């Protein structure tokens, strides 16, 4: 496992999909297809998909380290996907991506955030808990491969000084530089 020298967060594009699909297949028992990613990418009005690219200083066109997406439904931002190259986990890449998904959702008018996670996915649950996600319910037998339940997790209020400060604290804890592609959606802090 090597630590990236820096990470650029860029909007996911078609050109990233080959690498995204390799990570997707290594991360989930029922990976999304290329077609599903393309459909999501076509819905730019309500979706924000981001990739983390190695090498913030070199223009960020290094390999894809991980990716994530958020879908807006009214004033709710729903995290649809978040995955990191298995060789690059534990380095804060998902943390950087989740920060960016949250900023993206806030920019699009989100007041709260939600997601579903497998009950057994302790690592992801810990990550979401650090971001203030609270378990609010369960979907029984949600995952067709294993019939496992999903926990529904929510941040009930993201538009507050307290939550902004939480995001800034998390951003400050991530080592190394993070560059965000679009100046309008910079990370806090
Ligand atoms: C869940 C997942 C996205 C986390 O990605 P990640 O990049 O490893 O996450 P982070 O590095 O930001 O944080 C994970 C851990 O690394 C630790 N960490 C982060 N940066 C670190 C650093 N520089 N040094 C040491 N540890 C660090 C974090 O504290 C955290 O520790 P914890 O698991 O004990 O709480 C990843 O495991 C994954 O892709 N899983 C498969 C797909 C999946 O389950 N997605 C979630 C669907 S709901």
XYZ file of C-alpha atoms and ligand atoms in Angstrom:
237
model
C 0.000 0.000 0.000
C 1.568 3.291 -1.070
C 0.447 6.689 0.014
C -0.464 9.054 -2.856
C 1.657 12.232 -3.082
C -1.570 14.147 -3.409
C -5.057 13.608 -4.743
C -6.989 15.544 -7.334
C -10.753 15.257 -7.126
C -12.241 15.548 -10.603
C -15.686 15.071 -12.076
C -16.036 11.478 -13.222
C -15.975 11.219 -16.994
C -16.349 8.473 -19.546
C -12.541 8.251 -19.871
C -12.290 7.195 -16.201
C -14.763 4.331 -16.492
C -12.330 1.566 -17.425
C -10.400 2.059 -14.180
C -13.562 2.780 -12.187
C -14.999 -0.567 -13.296
C -11.879 -2.443 -12.167
C -12.275 -0.945 -8.673
C -16.049 -1.459 -8.731
C -15.630 -5.181 -9.535
C -13.037 -5.575 -6.788
C -15.279 -3.821 -4.271
C -18.798 -5.218 -4.596
C -20.364 -8.668 -5.049
C -22.872 -7.104 -7.477
C -20.865 -4.383 -9.229
C -22.525 -1.668 -11.282
C -22.221 -2.119 -15.040
C -20.633 0.363 -17.421
C -24.146 1.105 -18.691
C -25.336 2.030 -15.211
C -22.395 4.387 -14.699
C -23.103 5.980 -18.091
C -26.759 6.499 -17.153
C -25.720 8.100 -13.874
C -23.166 10.329 -15.618
C -25.830 11.467 -18.081
C -27.923 12.824 -15.194
C -25.618 15.721 -14.391
C -28.504 17.886 -13.137
C -29.172 15.675 -10.115
C -25.967 13.634 -9.802
C -22.433 14.471 -8.793
C -19.836 11.769 -9.509
C -16.211 12.339 -8.550
C -12.976 10.448 -8.964
C -9.835 10.732 -6.854
C -6.774 10.813 -9.122
C -3.224 10.333 -7.965
C -0.850 13.284 -8.117
C -2.443 16.602 -7.276
C 0.593 18.452 -8.568
C 0.965 16.694 -11.899
C -2.381 17.764 -13.317
C -4.137 14.917 -11.544
C -4.334 12.601 -14.521
C -2.699 9.766 -12.623
C -4.514 6.521 -11.917
C -7.999 6.492 -10.435
C -7.671 5.790 -6.690
C -11.369 5.777 -5.889
C -14.682 7.368 -6.721
C -18.061 8.233 -5.312
C -21.405 9.694 -6.247
C -24.246 11.679 -4.786
C -27.810 11.932 -6.097
C -30.114 14.792 -5.169
C -33.763 14.114 -4.355
C -35.334 17.382 -3.298
C -33.235 18.714 -0.447
C -31.682 15.327 0.302
C -28.275 14.234 -0.919
C -28.083 10.454 -1.285
C -24.640 8.837 -1.477
C -25.069 6.210 -4.197
C -21.572 4.738 -4.371
C -18.177 5.101 -2.718
C -15.241 2.787 -3.382
C -11.461 2.884 -3.232
C -8.841 0.734 -4.967
C -8.228 -2.148 -2.503
C -4.459 -1.405 -2.687
C -5.008 2.211 -1.609
C -7.438 1.853 1.284
C -6.755 3.326 4.738
C -5.085 6.432 3.279
C -7.961 8.860 3.589
C -9.098 8.637 -0.036
C -12.724 7.791 0.791
C -12.646 10.560 3.404
C -11.591 13.088 0.751
C -14.244 11.798 -1.647
C -17.010 11.894 0.959
C -16.019 15.454 1.859
C -16.360 16.406 -1.793
C -19.688 14.591 -2.211
C -20.973 16.513 0.805
C -19.745 19.860 -0.539
C -21.267 19.025 -3.929
C -24.615 18.181 -2.296
C -24.498 21.370 -0.203
C -23.823 23.370 -3.363
C -26.914 21.772 -4.903
C -29.064 22.748 -1.918
C -28.927 19.669 0.302
C -30.182 20.047 3.871
C -29.614 16.412 4.812
C -27.673 13.397 3.586
C -28.599 9.723 3.451
C -27.146 6.407 2.352
C -27.533 2.665 2.736
C -24.741 0.394 3.932
C -24.476 -3.341 4.580
C -24.789 -4.193 8.265
C -21.484 -6.100 8.042
C -19.530 -3.222 6.446
C -17.959 -1.971 9.657
C -15.271 0.078 7.963
C -17.754 2.051 5.889
C -20.066 2.473 8.892
C -17.152 3.911 10.930
C -16.336 6.296 8.083
C -19.933 7.485 7.850
C -20.212 7.824 11.644
C -17.173 10.157 11.581
C -19.153 12.324 9.145
C -22.083 12.440 11.581
C -24.268 9.810 9.886
C -26.667 8.201 12.351
C -28.452 4.875 11.851
C -32.158 5.611 11.397
C -33.571 2.362 10.036
C -33.044 -0.920 8.243
C -34.031 -2.343 4.882
C -34.550 -6.084 5.352
C -32.818 -8.397 2.851
C -31.750 -5.355 0.815
C -28.793 -6.964 -0.960
C -29.906 -9.724 -3.359
C -26.528 -11.551 -3.322
C -26.516 -12.300 0.416
C -29.981 -11.202 1.591
C -28.143 -8.990 4.025
C -29.942 -6.038 5.607
C -29.005 -2.450 4.815
C -28.678 0.139 7.532
C -30.101 3.501 6.493
C -27.864 6.282 7.779
C -28.656 9.990 7.775
C -27.088 13.303 8.619
C -30.272 15.119 9.569
C -28.928 18.688 9.190
C -25.931 19.604 7.075
C -26.645 23.333 6.863
C -25.238 24.464 10.190
C -22.103 26.061 11.551
C -21.540 22.964 13.667
C -21.580 20.660 10.645
C -19.344 22.986 8.620
C -16.838 22.871 11.462
C -17.041 19.069 11.496
C -16.220 18.999 7.774
C -13.328 21.403 8.308
C -11.925 19.233 11.107
C -12.175 16.127 8.911
C -10.562 17.973 5.963
C -7.674 19.100 8.188
C -7.055 15.497 9.308
C -6.442 14.168 5.789
C -2.703 14.038 5.016
C -1.247 15.548 1.832
C -2.691 18.030 -0.622
C -6.153 17.717 -2.115
C -6.936 19.706 -5.251
C -10.513 20.040 -6.420
C -11.007 20.405 -10.156
C -13.703 23.086 -10.107
C -13.052 26.277 -8.164
C -16.780 26.624 -7.371
C -16.834 23.406 -5.364
C -13.767 23.725 -3.177
C -13.539 21.754 0.044
C -14.010 23.668 3.267
C -10.898 24.576 5.210
C -15.260 1.761 2.739
C -14.152 2.293 1.852
C -14.760 3.167 0.752
C -13.175 3.141 2.709
O -12.159 3.679 1.864
P -10.752 4.196 2.433
O -10.121 5.068 1.416
O -9.977 3.041 2.924
O -11.243 5.091 3.671
P -10.337 6.096 4.500
O -8.899 5.789 4.324
O -10.787 7.469 4.206
O -10.776 5.726 5.979
C -10.699 4.338 6.367
C -9.760 4.142 7.542
O -8.447 4.542 7.251
C -7.975 5.383 8.293
N -7.045 6.330 7.711
C -7.352 7.306 6.871
N -6.222 7.972 6.553
C -5.205 7.354 7.203
C -3.806 7.539 7.250
N -3.203 8.518 6.580
N -3.060 6.693 7.986
C -3.649 5.692 8.668
N -4.979 5.465 8.647
C -5.728 6.293 7.938
C -9.204 6.039 8.791
O -9.028 6.536 10.113
C -10.156 4.900 8.754
O -9.924 4.052 9.858
P -11.042 3.073 10.422
O -11.485 2.182 9.269
O -10.350 2.344 11.491
O -12.150 3.950 10.913
C -13.307 1.138 1.221
O -12.974 0.226 2.226
C -14.024 0.417 0.090
O -13.894 0.790 -1.081
N -14.776 -0.638 0.419
C -15.515 -1.414 -0.592
C -16.691 -0.635 -1.128
C -17.631 -0.240 -0.015
O -17.948 -1.025 0.873
N -18.124 1.006 -0.090
C -19.094 1.532 0.861
C -20.445 1.210 0.353
S -21.716 1.825 1.428
